[in-house]
PDB file of C-alpha atoms in Angstrom:
ATOM      1  CA  UNK A 573       2.689 -11.504 -10.019  1.00 49.00           C
ATOM      2  CA  UNK A 574       2.975  -7.767  -9.679  1.00 41.00           C
ATOM      3  CA  UNK A 575       5.533  -6.214  -7.359  1.00 39.00           C
ATOM      4  CA  UNK A 576       4.795  -3.875  -4.481  1.00 43.00           C
ATOM      5  CA  UNK A 577       6.348  -0.452  -4.419  1.00 44.00           C
ATOM      6  CA  UNK A 578       7.758   1.747  -1.670  1.00 63.00           C
ATOM      7  CA  UNK A 579       9.547   5.083  -1.850  1.00 66.00           C
ATOM      8  CA  UNK A 580      11.547   6.924   0.795  1.00 65.00           C
ATOM      9  CA  UNK A 581      13.209  10.327   1.094  1.00 63.00           C
ATOM     10  CA  UNK A 582      14.577  12.564   3.850  1.00 67.00           C
ATOM     11  CA  UNK A 583      15.571  16.161   4.586  1.00 63.00           C
ATOM     12  CA  UNK A 584      16.986  17.979   7.579  1.00 57.00           C
ATOM     13  CA  UNK A 585      17.626  21.626   8.476  1.00 55.00           C
ATOM     14  CA  UNK A 586      19.421  22.980  11.537  1.00 55.00           C
ATOM     15  CA  UNK A 587      19.378  26.663  12.517  1.00 50.00           C
ATOM     16  CA  UNK A 588      22.503  28.854  12.545  1.00 40.00           C
ATOM     17  CA  UNK A 589      25.228  27.568  14.825  1.00 32.00           C
ATOM     18  CA  UNK A 590      23.945  24.012  14.646  1.00 30.00           C
ATOM     19  CA  UNK A 591      24.770  23.914  10.916  1.00 30.00           C
ATOM     20  CA  UNK A 592      22.552  22.852   8.002  1.00 30.00           C
ATOM     21  CA  UNK A 593      22.190  19.594   6.079  1.00 29.00           C
ATOM     22  CA  UNK A 594      19.867  18.632   3.117  1.00 31.00           C
ATOM     23  CA  UNK A 595      19.345  15.629   2.913  1.00 33.00           C
ATOM     24  CA  UNK A 596     -17.536   4.831 -31.007  1.00 33.00           C
ATOM     25  CA  UNK A 597     -18.763   2.066 -32.301  1.00 31.00           C
ATOM     26  CA  UNK A 598     -18.936   2.198 -36.142  1.00 33.00           C
ATOM     27  CA  UNK A 599     -22.325   3.106 -37.569  1.00 33.00           C
ATOM     28  CA  UNK A 600     -24.460   0.020 -38.097  1.00 34.00           C
ATOM     29  CA  UNK A 601     -28.016  -1.130 -37.684  1.00 34.00           C
ATOM     30  CA  UNK A 602     -28.779  -2.733 -34.337  1.00 39.00           C
ATOM     31  CA  UNK A 603     -26.513  -0.576 -32.104  1.00 35.00           C
ATOM     32  CA  UNK A 604     -29.308  -0.158 -29.580  1.00 39.00           C
ATOM     33  CA  UNK A 605     -29.811  -3.932 -29.422  1.00 39.00           C
ATOM     34  CA  UNK A 606     -26.060  -4.449 -28.993  1.00 38.00           C
ATOM     35  CA  UNK A 607     -25.929  -1.888 -26.188  1.00 41.00           C
ATOM     36  CA  UNK A 608     -28.839  -3.644 -24.466  1.00 41.00           C
ATOM     37  CA  UNK A 609     -27.095  -7.003 -24.805  1.00 39.00           C
ATOM     38  CA  UNK A 610     -23.864  -5.637 -23.358  1.00 40.00           C
ATOM     39  CA  UNK A 611     -25.714  -4.050 -20.451  1.00 43.00           C
ATOM     40  CA  UNK A 612     -27.624  -7.270 -19.776  1.00 45.00           C
ATOM     41  CA  UNK A 613     -24.404  -9.300 -19.908  1.00 45.00           C
ATOM     42  CA  UNK A 614     -22.684  -6.916 -17.507  1.00 48.00           C
ATOM     43  CA  UNK A 615     -25.655  -7.072 -15.134  1.00 47.00           C
ATOM     44  CA  UNK A 616     -25.665 -10.870 -15.220  1.00 49.00           C
ATOM     45  CA  UNK A 617     -21.940 -10.975 -14.474  1.00 49.00           C
ATOM     46  CA  UNK A 618     -22.319  -8.485 -11.625  1.00 49.00           C
ATOM     47  CA  UNK A 619     -25.215 -10.502 -10.150  1.00 50.00           C
ATOM     48  CA  UNK A 620     -23.190 -13.720 -10.405  1.00 52.00           C
ATOM     49  CA  UNK A 621     -20.193 -12.095  -8.725  1.00 54.00           C
ATOM     50  CA  UNK A 622     -22.387 -10.639  -5.968  1.00 57.00           C
ATOM     51  CA  UNK A 623     -23.903 -14.071  -5.250  1.00 69.00           C
ATOM     52  CA  UNK A 624     -20.442 -15.498  -4.805  1.00 90.00           C
ATOM     53  CA  UNK A 625     -18.964 -18.905  -5.531  1.00 94.00           C
ATOM     54  CA  UNK A 626     -18.932 -20.800  -2.196  1.00 96.00           C
ATOM     55  CA  UNK A 627     -18.122 -24.248  -3.676  1.00 96.00           C
ATOM     56  CA  UNK A 628     -15.115 -22.872  -5.577  1.00 97.00           C
ATOM     57  CA  UNK A 629     -13.909 -20.904  -2.562  1.00 97.00           C
ATOM     58  CA  UNK A 630     -14.195 -24.003  -0.336  1.00 97.00           C
ATOM     59  CA  UNK A 631     -12.283 -26.075  -2.882  1.00 96.00           C
ATOM     60  CA  UNK A 632      -9.478 -23.545  -3.185  1.00 97.00           C
ATOM     61  CA  UNK A 633      -9.195 -23.115   0.578  1.00 97.00           C
ATOM     62  CA  UNK A 634      -9.079 -26.890   1.007  1.00 96.00           C
ATOM     63  CA  UNK A 635      -6.220 -26.926  -1.460  1.00 96.00           C
ATOM     64  CA  UNK A 636      -4.392 -24.165   0.447  1.00 96.00           C
ATOM     65  CA  UNK A 637      -4.815 -26.138   3.652  1.00 95.00           C
ATOM     66  CA  UNK A 638      -3.605 -29.446   2.213  1.00 93.00           C
ATOM     67  CA  UNK A 639      -0.985 -28.117  -0.188  1.00 93.00           C
ATOM     68  CA  UNK A 640      -0.059 -29.216  -3.676  1.00 92.00           C
ATOM     69  CA  UNK A 641       2.187 -32.067  -2.594  1.00 86.00           C
ATOM     70  CA  UNK A 642       2.975 -34.086   0.471  1.00 83.00           C
ATOM     71  CA  UNK A 643       4.772 -31.966   3.053  1.00 83.00           C
ATOM     72  CA  UNK A 644       3.524 -28.648   1.650  1.00 84.00           C
ATOM     73  CA  UNK A 645       3.034 -25.812   4.102  1.00 91.00           C
ATOM     74  CA  UNK A 646      -0.585 -24.669   4.459  1.00 94.00           C
ATOM     75  CA  UNK A 647      -1.557 -21.143   3.428  1.00 95.00           C
ATOM     76  CA  UNK A 648      -4.119 -18.873   5.065  1.00 95.00           C
ATOM     77  CA  UNK A 649      -7.680 -19.233   3.778  1.00 97.00           C
ATOM     78  CA  UNK A 650      -8.828 -16.862   1.070  1.00 97.00           C
ATOM     79  CA  UNK A 651     -11.964 -14.725   1.138  1.00 97.00           C
ATOM     80  CA  UNK A 652     -13.976 -14.064  -1.999  1.00 98.00           C
ATOM     81  CA  UNK A 653     -14.152 -10.462  -3.172  1.00 97.00           C
ATOM     82  CA  UNK A 654     -17.072  -9.614  -5.473  1.00 97.00           C
ATOM     83  CA  UNK A 655     -14.973  -7.091  -7.416  1.00 97.00           C
ATOM     84  CA  UNK A 656     -12.387  -9.772  -8.156  1.00 98.00           C
ATOM     85  CA  UNK A 657     -15.126 -12.112  -9.392  1.00 98.00           C
ATOM     86  CA  UNK A 658     -16.351  -9.316 -11.660  1.00 98.00           C
ATOM     87  CA  UNK A 659     -12.781  -8.903 -12.900  1.00 98.00           C
ATOM     88  CA  UNK A 660     -12.518 -12.658 -13.549  1.00 98.00           C
ATOM     89  CA  UNK A 661     -15.697 -12.444 -15.667  1.00 98.00           C
ATOM     90  CA  UNK A 662     -14.221  -9.541 -17.632  1.00 98.00           C
ATOM     91  CA  UNK A 663     -11.029 -11.514 -18.238  1.00 98.00           C
ATOM     92  CA  UNK A 664     -13.151 -14.428 -19.460  1.00 97.00           C
ATOM     93  CA  UNK A 665     -14.700 -11.955 -21.904  1.00 97.00           C
ATOM     94  CA  UNK A 666     -11.325 -10.962 -23.299  1.00 97.00           C
ATOM     95  CA  UNK A 667     -10.076  -8.145 -21.053  1.00 96.00           C
ATOM     96  CA  UNK A 668      -6.497  -7.997 -19.827  1.00 97.00           C
ATOM     97  CA  UNK A 669      -6.234  -8.460 -16.071  1.00 97.00           C
ATOM     98  CA  UNK A 670      -4.934  -4.925 -15.397  1.00 96.00           C
ATOM     99  CA  UNK A 671      -7.800  -3.406 -17.364  1.00 97.00           C
ATOM    100  CA  UNK A 672     -10.335  -5.638 -15.647  1.00 97.00           C
ATOM    101  CA  UNK A 673      -9.111  -4.639 -12.188  1.00 96.00           C
ATOM    102  CA  UNK A 674      -9.216  -0.979 -13.144  1.00 94.00           C
ATOM    103  CA  UNK A 675     -12.751  -1.378 -14.512  1.00 96.00           C
ATOM    104  CA  UNK A 676     -13.995  -2.762 -11.177  1.00 97.00           C
ATOM    105  CA  UNK A 677     -11.944  -0.229  -9.161  1.00 93.00           C
ATOM    106  CA  UNK A 678      -9.898  -2.859  -7.308  1.00 95.00           C
ATOM    107  CA  UNK A 679      -6.389  -1.910  -6.237  1.00 95.00           C
ATOM    108  CA  UNK A 680      -3.920  -4.661  -5.361  1.00 94.00           C
ATOM    109  CA  UNK A 681      -0.319  -4.891  -4.282  1.00 92.00           C
ATOM    110  CA  UNK A 682       0.100  -8.085  -6.292  1.00 94.00           C
ATOM    111  CA  UNK A 683      -2.193 -10.279  -8.383  1.00 96.00           C
ATOM    112  CA  UNK A 684      -2.279 -13.711  -9.973  1.00 96.00           C
ATOM    113  CA  UNK A 685      -4.502 -15.005 -12.784  1.00 97.00           C
ATOM    114  CA  UNK A 686      -5.075 -18.753 -13.093  1.00 97.00           C
ATOM    115  CA  UNK A 687      -7.013 -20.229 -16.006  1.00 96.00           C
ATOM    116  CA  UNK A 688      -8.102 -23.882 -15.902  1.00 96.00           C
ATOM    117  CA  UNK A 689      -9.467 -25.722 -18.937  1.00 93.00           C
ATOM    118  CA  UNK A 690     -11.094 -29.138 -19.318  1.00 89.00           C
ATOM    119  CA  UNK A 691     -12.569 -29.271 -15.818  1.00 91.00           C
ATOM    120  CA  UNK A 692     -15.793 -27.953 -14.318  1.00 91.00           C
ATOM    121  CA  UNK A 693     -17.157 -27.259 -10.852  1.00 94.00           C
ATOM    122  CA  UNK A 694     -14.956 -27.698  -7.811  1.00 95.00           C
ATOM    123  CA  UNK A 695     -12.885 -30.334  -9.614  1.00 95.00           C
ATOM    124  CA  UNK A 696     -11.210 -27.466 -11.490  1.00 95.00           C
ATOM    125  CA  UNK A 697      -9.468 -26.471  -8.260  1.00 95.00           C
ATOM    126  CA  UNK A 698      -7.777 -29.745  -7.391  1.00 94.00           C
ATOM    127  CA  UNK A 699      -4.007 -30.186  -7.658  1.00 93.00           C
ATOM    128  CA  UNK A 700      -4.435 -32.450 -10.675  1.00 92.00           C
ATOM    129  CA  UNK A 701      -6.568 -29.938 -12.608  1.00 94.00           C
ATOM    130  CA  UNK A 702      -4.396 -26.981 -11.617  1.00 94.00           C
ATOM    131  CA  UNK A 703      -1.171 -28.690 -12.632  1.00 93.00           C
ATOM    132  CA  UNK A 704       1.744 -26.259 -12.645  1.00 90.00           C
ATOM    133  CA  UNK A 705      -0.533 -23.454 -11.422  1.00 93.00           C
ATOM    134  CA  UNK A 706      -1.088 -25.211  -8.115  1.00 95.00           C
ATOM    135  CA  UNK A 707       1.969 -23.639  -6.515  1.00 93.00           C
ATOM    136  CA  UNK A 708       0.835 -20.187  -7.590  1.00 93.00           C
ATOM    137  CA  UNK A 709      -2.416 -20.678  -5.684  1.00 95.00           C
ATOM    138  CA  UNK A 710      -0.406 -21.260  -2.499  1.00 95.00           C
ATOM    139  CA  UNK A 711       1.305 -17.840  -2.276  1.00 95.00           C
ATOM    140  CA  UNK A 712       0.813 -16.740   1.331  1.00 94.00           C
ATOM    141  CA  UNK A 713       0.448 -13.021   0.576  1.00 94.00           C
ATOM    142  CA  UNK A 714      -2.576 -13.637  -1.669  1.00 96.00           C
ATOM    143  CA  UNK A 715      -5.608 -13.175   0.584  1.00 97.00           C
ATOM    144  CA  UNK A 716      -8.577 -12.469  -1.717  1.00 98.00           C
ATOM    145  CA  UNK A 717     -10.029 -14.370  -4.670  1.00 98.00           C
ATOM    146  CA  UNK A 718     -12.522 -13.980  -7.494  1.00 98.00           C
ATOM    147  CA  UNK A 719     -13.980 -16.715  -9.690  1.00 98.00           C
ATOM    148  CA  UNK A 720     -15.769 -17.138 -13.012  1.00 98.00           C
ATOM    149  CA  UNK A 721     -16.757 -20.426 -14.632  1.00 97.00           C
ATOM    150  CA  UNK A 722     -18.130 -21.076 -18.111  1.00 96.00           C
ATOM    151  CA  UNK A 723     -18.546 -24.659 -19.210  1.00 94.00           C
ATOM    152  CA  UNK A 724     -15.261 -26.448 -18.634  1.00 95.00           C
ATOM    153  CA  UNK A 725     -13.221 -23.270 -18.186  1.00 96.00           C
ATOM    154  CA  UNK A 726     -12.503 -21.539 -14.890  1.00 97.00           C
ATOM    155  CA  UNK A 727     -10.857 -18.179 -14.303  1.00 98.00           C
ATOM    156  CA  UNK A 728      -9.462 -17.420 -10.857  1.00 98.00           C
ATOM    157  CA  UNK A 729      -8.058 -14.015  -9.866  1.00 98.00           C
ATOM    158  CA  UNK A 730      -6.015 -13.964  -6.655  1.00 98.00           C
ATOM    159  CA  UNK A 731      -4.828 -10.764  -5.032  1.00 97.00           C
ATOM    160  CA  UNK A 732      -2.846  -9.282  -2.224  1.00 95.00           C
ATOM    161  CA  UNK A 733      -5.198  -6.405  -1.434  1.00 95.00           C
ATOM    162  CA  UNK A 734      -4.242  -2.792  -0.968  1.00 96.00           C
ATOM    163  CA  UNK A 735      -5.329  -2.396   2.666  1.00 95.00           C
ATOM    164  CA  UNK A 736      -4.103   0.888   4.119  1.00 96.00           C
ATOM    165  CA  UNK A 737      -5.081   2.094   7.582  1.00 97.00           C
ATOM    166  CA  UNK A 738      -8.343   4.039   7.812  1.00 97.00           C
ATOM    167  CA  UNK A 739      -8.318   7.792   8.279  1.00 96.00           C
ATOM    168  CA  UNK A 740      -9.955   7.245  11.683  1.00 97.00           C
ATOM    169  CA  UNK A 741      -6.780   5.426  12.773  1.00 98.00           C
ATOM    170  CA  UNK A 742      -4.554   8.466  12.191  1.00 98.00           C
ATOM    171  CA  UNK A 743      -3.827   9.098  15.882  1.00 98.00           C
ATOM    172  CA  UNK A 744      -3.275   5.404  16.609  1.00 98.00           C
ATOM    173  CA  UNK A 745      -0.842   5.184  13.703  1.00 98.00           C
ATOM    174  CA  UNK A 746       1.038   8.303  14.794  1.00 98.00           C
ATOM    175  CA  UNK A 747       1.395   6.898  18.323  1.00 98.00           C
ATOM    176  CA  UNK A 748       2.759   3.669  16.824  1.00 98.00           C
ATOM    177  CA  UNK A 749       5.316   5.620  14.751  1.00 98.00           C
ATOM    178  CA  UNK A 750       6.417   7.468  17.889  1.00 98.00           C
ATOM    179  CA  UNK A 751       6.779   4.220  19.847  1.00 98.00           C
ATOM    180  CA  UNK A 752       8.900   2.635  17.108  1.00 98.00           C
ATOM    181  CA  UNK A 753      11.055   5.743  16.774  1.00 98.00           C
ATOM    182  CA  UNK A 754      11.669   5.957  20.516  1.00 98.00           C
ATOM    183  CA  UNK A 755      12.425   2.250  20.634  1.00 98.00           C
ATOM    184  CA  UNK A 756      15.094   2.826  18.000  1.00 98.00           C
ATOM    185  CA  UNK A 757      16.457   5.888  19.825  1.00 98.00           C
ATOM    186  CA  UNK A 758      16.774   3.929  23.059  1.00 98.00           C
ATOM    187  CA  UNK A 759      19.623   1.835  21.624  1.00 98.00           C
ATOM    188  CA  UNK A 760      22.850   2.532  19.738  1.00 98.00           C
ATOM    189  CA  UNK A 761      22.284   2.424  15.978  1.00 98.00           C
ATOM    190  CA  UNK A 762      24.340   2.420  12.814  1.00 97.00           C
ATOM    191  CA  UNK A 763      22.847   4.517  10.036  1.00 97.00           C
ATOM    192  CA  UNK A 764      24.934   3.428   7.098  1.00 95.00           C
ATOM    193  CA  UNK A 765      28.532   3.961   8.156  1.00 95.00           C
ATOM    194  CA  UNK A 766      27.667   6.472  10.863  1.00 96.00           C
ATOM    195  CA  UNK A 767      27.278   5.353  14.475  1.00 97.00           C
ATOM    196  CA  UNK A 768      24.684   6.970  16.738  1.00 98.00           C
ATOM    197  CA  UNK A 769      24.530   6.740  20.503  1.00 98.00           C
ATOM    198  CA  UNK A 770      21.138   6.336  22.187  1.00 98.00           C
ATOM    199  CA  UNK A 771      19.126   9.565  22.115  1.00 98.00           C
ATOM    200  CA  UNK A 772      16.419  10.929  24.417  1.00 98.00           C
ATOM    201  CA  UNK A 773      12.851   9.977  23.496  1.00 98.00           C
ATOM    202  CA  UNK A 774      10.819  12.281  21.284  1.00 98.00           C
ATOM    203  CA  UNK A 775       7.378  13.608  22.174  1.00 98.00           C
ATOM    204  CA  UNK A 776       4.450  14.319  19.851  1.00 98.00           C
ATOM    205  CA  UNK A 777       3.758  17.890  18.805  1.00 98.00           C
ATOM    206  CA  UNK A 778       0.330  18.684  17.271  1.00 98.00           C
ATOM    207  CA  UNK A 779       1.739  21.460  15.072  1.00 98.00           C
ATOM    208  CA  UNK A 780       4.353  19.104  13.613  1.00 98.00           C
ATOM    209  CA  UNK A 781       1.592  16.547  13.002  1.00 98.00           C
ATOM    210  CA  UNK A 782      -0.405  19.203  11.134  1.00 98.00           C
ATOM    211  CA  UNK A 783       2.634  20.097   8.990  1.00 98.00           C
ATOM    212  CA  UNK A 784       3.249  16.424   8.205  1.00 98.00           C
ATOM    213  CA  UNK A 785      -0.411  15.799   7.414  1.00 98.00           C
ATOM    214  CA  UNK A 786      -0.609  18.768   5.050  1.00 98.00           C
ATOM    215  CA  UNK A 787       2.415  17.646   3.026  1.00 98.00           C
ATOM    216  CA  UNK A 788       1.373  13.970   2.950  1.00 98.00           C
ATOM    217  CA  UNK A 789      -2.065  15.089   1.773  1.00 98.00           C
ATOM    218  CA  UNK A 790      -0.645  17.306  -0.951  1.00 98.00           C
ATOM    219  CA  UNK A 791       1.525  14.477  -2.265  1.00 98.00           C
ATOM    220  CA  UNK A 792      -1.412  12.043  -2.181  1.00 98.00           C
ATOM    221  CA  UNK A 793      -3.935  14.361  -3.845  1.00 98.00           C
ATOM    222  CA  UNK A 794      -1.550  15.533  -6.585  1.00 98.00           C
ATOM    223  CA  UNK A 795       0.341  12.245  -7.032  1.00 97.00           C
ATOM    224  CA  UNK A 796       3.945  13.316  -6.542  1.00 97.00           C
ATOM    225  CA  UNK A 797       6.742  12.352  -4.168  1.00 97.00           C
ATOM    226  CA  UNK A 798       9.110  15.086  -3.065  1.00 97.00           C
ATOM    227  CA  UNK A 799      10.218  17.152  -0.097  1.00 96.00           C
ATOM    228  CA  UNK A 800       9.545  20.171  -2.295  1.00 97.00           C
ATOM    229  CA  UNK A 801       5.884  21.119  -2.338  1.00 96.00           C
ATOM    230  CA  UNK A 802       4.087  22.220  -5.480  1.00 96.00           C
ATOM    231  CA  UNK A 803       4.519  25.795  -4.260  1.00 95.00           C
ATOM    232  CA  UNK A 804       8.285  25.353  -4.035  1.00 96.00           C
ATOM    233  CA  UNK A 805       8.304  25.086  -0.239  1.00 96.00           C
ATOM    234  CA  UNK A 806      10.491  22.739   1.798  1.00 97.00           C
ATOM    235  CA  UNK A 807       9.952  21.541   5.344  1.00 97.00           C
ATOM    236  CA  UNK A 808      11.740  24.487   6.963  1.00 97.00           C
ATOM    237  CA  UNK A 809       9.548  26.981   5.129  1.00 97.00           C
ATOM    238  CA  UNK A 810       6.383  24.982   5.750  1.00 97.00           C
ATOM    239  CA  UNK A 811       7.168  24.813   9.476  1.00 98.00           C
ATOM    240  CA  UNK A 812       7.797  28.559   9.688  1.00 97.00           C
ATOM    241  CA  UNK A 813       4.636  29.293   7.700  1.00 97.00           C
ATOM    242  CA  UNK A 814       2.622  27.106  10.101  1.00 97.00           C
ATOM    243  CA  UNK A 815       3.894  29.132  13.053  1.00 97.00           C
ATOM    244  CA  UNK A 816       6.356  26.565  14.404  1.00 98.00           C
ATOM    245  CA  UNK A 817       9.470  28.377  15.639  1.00 97.00           C
ATOM    246  CA  UNK A 818      12.387  26.011  15.314  1.00 97.00           C
ATOM    247  CA  UNK A 819      16.061  25.575  16.017  1.00 97.00           C
ATOM    248  CA  UNK A 820      16.145  22.256  14.158  1.00 97.00           C
ATOM    249  CA  UNK A 821      13.697  20.839  11.658  1.00 98.00           C
ATOM    250  CA  UNK A 822      13.761  17.646   9.593  1.00 97.00           C
ATOM    251  CA  UNK A 823      11.492  15.484   7.489  1.00 98.00           C
ATOM    252  CA  UNK A 824      11.191  11.872   6.388  1.00 98.00           C
ATOM    253  CA  UNK A 825       8.712  10.950   3.660  1.00 98.00           C
ATOM    254  CA  UNK A 826       7.639   7.588   2.293  1.00 97.00           C
ATOM    255  CA  UNK A 827       5.053   6.192  -0.121  1.00 97.00           C
ATOM    256  CA  UNK A 828       3.499   2.777  -0.648  1.00 95.00           C
ATOM    257  CA  UNK A 829       4.007   1.317   2.825  1.00 96.00           C
ATOM    258  CA  UNK A 830       0.749   0.082   4.392  1.00 96.00           C
ATOM    259  CA  UNK A 831       1.589   0.321   8.087  1.00 97.00           C
ATOM    260  CA  UNK A 832       3.537   2.378  10.587  1.00 98.00           C
ATOM    261  CA  UNK A 833       5.841  -0.591  11.119  1.00 97.00           C
ATOM    262  CA  UNK A 834       6.636  -0.846   7.409  1.00 96.00           C
ATOM    263  CA  UNK A 835       7.254   2.901   7.086  1.00 97.00           C
ATOM    264  CA  UNK A 836       9.585   3.079  10.099  1.00 98.00           C
ATOM    265  CA  UNK A 837      11.370  -0.122   9.079  1.00 97.00           C
ATOM    266  CA  UNK A 838      12.052   1.397   5.663  1.00 96.00           C
ATOM    267  CA  UNK A 839      13.339   4.603   7.228  1.00 97.00           C
ATOM    268  CA  UNK A 840      15.611   2.739   9.640  1.00 97.00           C
ATOM    269  CA  UNK A 841      17.092   0.766   6.741  1.00 96.00           C
ATOM    270  CA  UNK A 842      17.996   3.985   4.907  1.00 95.00           C
ATOM    271  CA  UNK A 843      21.007   5.932   6.259  1.00 96.00           C
ATOM    272  CA  UNK A 844      19.564   9.441   5.786  1.00 95.00           C
ATOM    273  CA  UNK A 845      16.183   8.622   7.309  1.00 96.00           C
ATOM    274  CA  UNK A 846      17.816   6.660  10.105  1.00 97.00           C
ATOM    275  CA  UNK A 847      20.028   9.651  10.904  1.00 97.00           C
ATOM    276  CA  UNK A 848      16.980  11.881  11.227  1.00 97.00           C
ATOM    277  CA  UNK A 849      15.343   9.389  13.588  1.00 98.00           C
ATOM    278  CA  UNK A 850      18.479   9.094  15.726  1.00 98.00           C
ATOM    279  CA  UNK A 851      19.494  12.757  15.717  1.00 98.00           C
ATOM    280  CA  UNK A 852      19.878  14.211  19.232  1.00 97.00           C
ATOM    281  CA  UNK A 853      19.120  17.623  17.678  1.00 97.00           C
ATOM    282  CA  UNK A 854      15.412  16.757  17.642  1.00 98.00           C
ATOM    283  CA  UNK A 855      13.116  16.648  20.677  1.00 98.00           C
ATOM    284  CA  UNK A 856       9.635  16.252  19.129  1.00 98.00           C
ATOM    285  CA  UNK A 857       7.890  14.979  16.043  1.00 98.00           C
ATOM    286  CA  UNK A 858       4.608  14.563  14.184  1.00 98.00           C
ATOM    287  CA  UNK A 859       3.707  11.843  11.680  1.00 98.00           C
ATOM    288  CA  UNK A 860       0.829  11.422   9.234  1.00 98.00           C
ATOM    289  CA  UNK A 861      -0.366   9.353   6.292  1.00 98.00           C
ATOM    290  CA  UNK A 862      -2.926  10.159   3.574  1.00 98.00           C
ATOM    291  CA  UNK A 863      -4.524   7.642   1.196  1.00 98.00           C
ATOM    292  CA  UNK A 864      -5.524   8.253  -2.414  1.00 96.00           C
ATOM    293  CA  UNK A 865      -6.379   4.978  -4.152  1.00 92.00           C
ATOM    294  CA  UNK A 866      -6.154   6.636  -7.580  1.00 91.00           C
ATOM    295  CA  UNK A 867      -2.571   7.822  -7.051  1.00 95.00           C
ATOM    296  CA  UNK A 868       0.492   5.925  -8.214  1.00 94.00           C
ATOM    297  CA  UNK A 869       1.553   4.831  -4.717  1.00 95.00           C
ATOM    298  CA  UNK A 870      -1.825   4.786  -2.970  1.00 96.00           C
ATOM    299  CA  UNK A 871      -0.585   6.005   0.415  1.00 98.00           C
ATOM    300  CA  UNK A 872       1.865   8.771   1.330  1.00 98.00           C
ATOM    301  CA  UNK A 873       3.660   9.367   4.634  1.00 98.00           C
ATOM    302  CA  UNK A 874       5.377  12.354   6.189  1.00 98.00           C
ATOM    303  CA  UNK A 875       7.262  12.555   9.466  1.00 98.00           C
ATOM    304  CA  UNK A 876       8.416  15.972  10.684  1.00 98.00           C
ATOM    305  CA  UNK A 877      10.992  16.379  13.448  1.00 98.00           C
ATOM    306  CA  UNK A 878      11.677  19.571  15.324  1.00 98.00           C
ATOM    307  CA  UNK A 879      13.184  21.371  18.262  1.00 97.00           C
ATOM    308  CA  UNK A 880      11.707  24.660  19.394  1.00 95.00           C
ATOM    309  CA  UNK A 881      13.992  27.462  20.690  1.00 94.00           C
TER     310      UNK A 881
END
């Protein structure tokens, strides 16, 4: 099963007296006929995937409810995803799972392929038929499934889907980041070996949000992860360029986390990011995320802290 990824980094700048810290196929007769056959096969597989496999889904969900052995914990029911069923059909045709998922444009945090032989219909998804693969079908984080059956062989693709927040949720997510940050600032914290006293709550600043959104978007669109922009800028320069006059400026960035809670949790578990969050030098902030499913991390975050003169 594939592993999920998450990256974090931080930077901080303080003006003057406050100090400064940085944190072709070969030629042959019949090519046209072969192309037609391939197209027809692909269409048939797509139609089959679109129609779904209710009996197989019911059987697998019954298994997840009952468990593989007496005393097993139940797992949440799966939902069938047509793209995963298309991928299962491609695997049955000889594709590697990674290539099949890429071909159907399905991004996952983790995946599992189960192949069952010598059983057909729903019987293929019983504990006895699954054998040692039964436990794999019980992983709680796997929420979507795809199926393909041919004779007495069954291919099942299970996935933990890549489900980032929608762009329309940007303000809701930013408010959640602020709430989590202020919750952390309301109590004493240890950021690595450094102790921080409670700090006053931060407020949202639309200009800081715009600065964060621009950098998160640049990282997402151009698939890189750095405080240094492609133009060589860092957060202090980007803030000044955006017209934000500052006495203190700082930045946390992250990539791969699918929620505000996960991003802030990662920052709080990292001494440099935690120090930015707890710093009494900051009085306001802006936070943003941008999604690019074709990028290496899928989702990029930026959080910009500041204090105006």
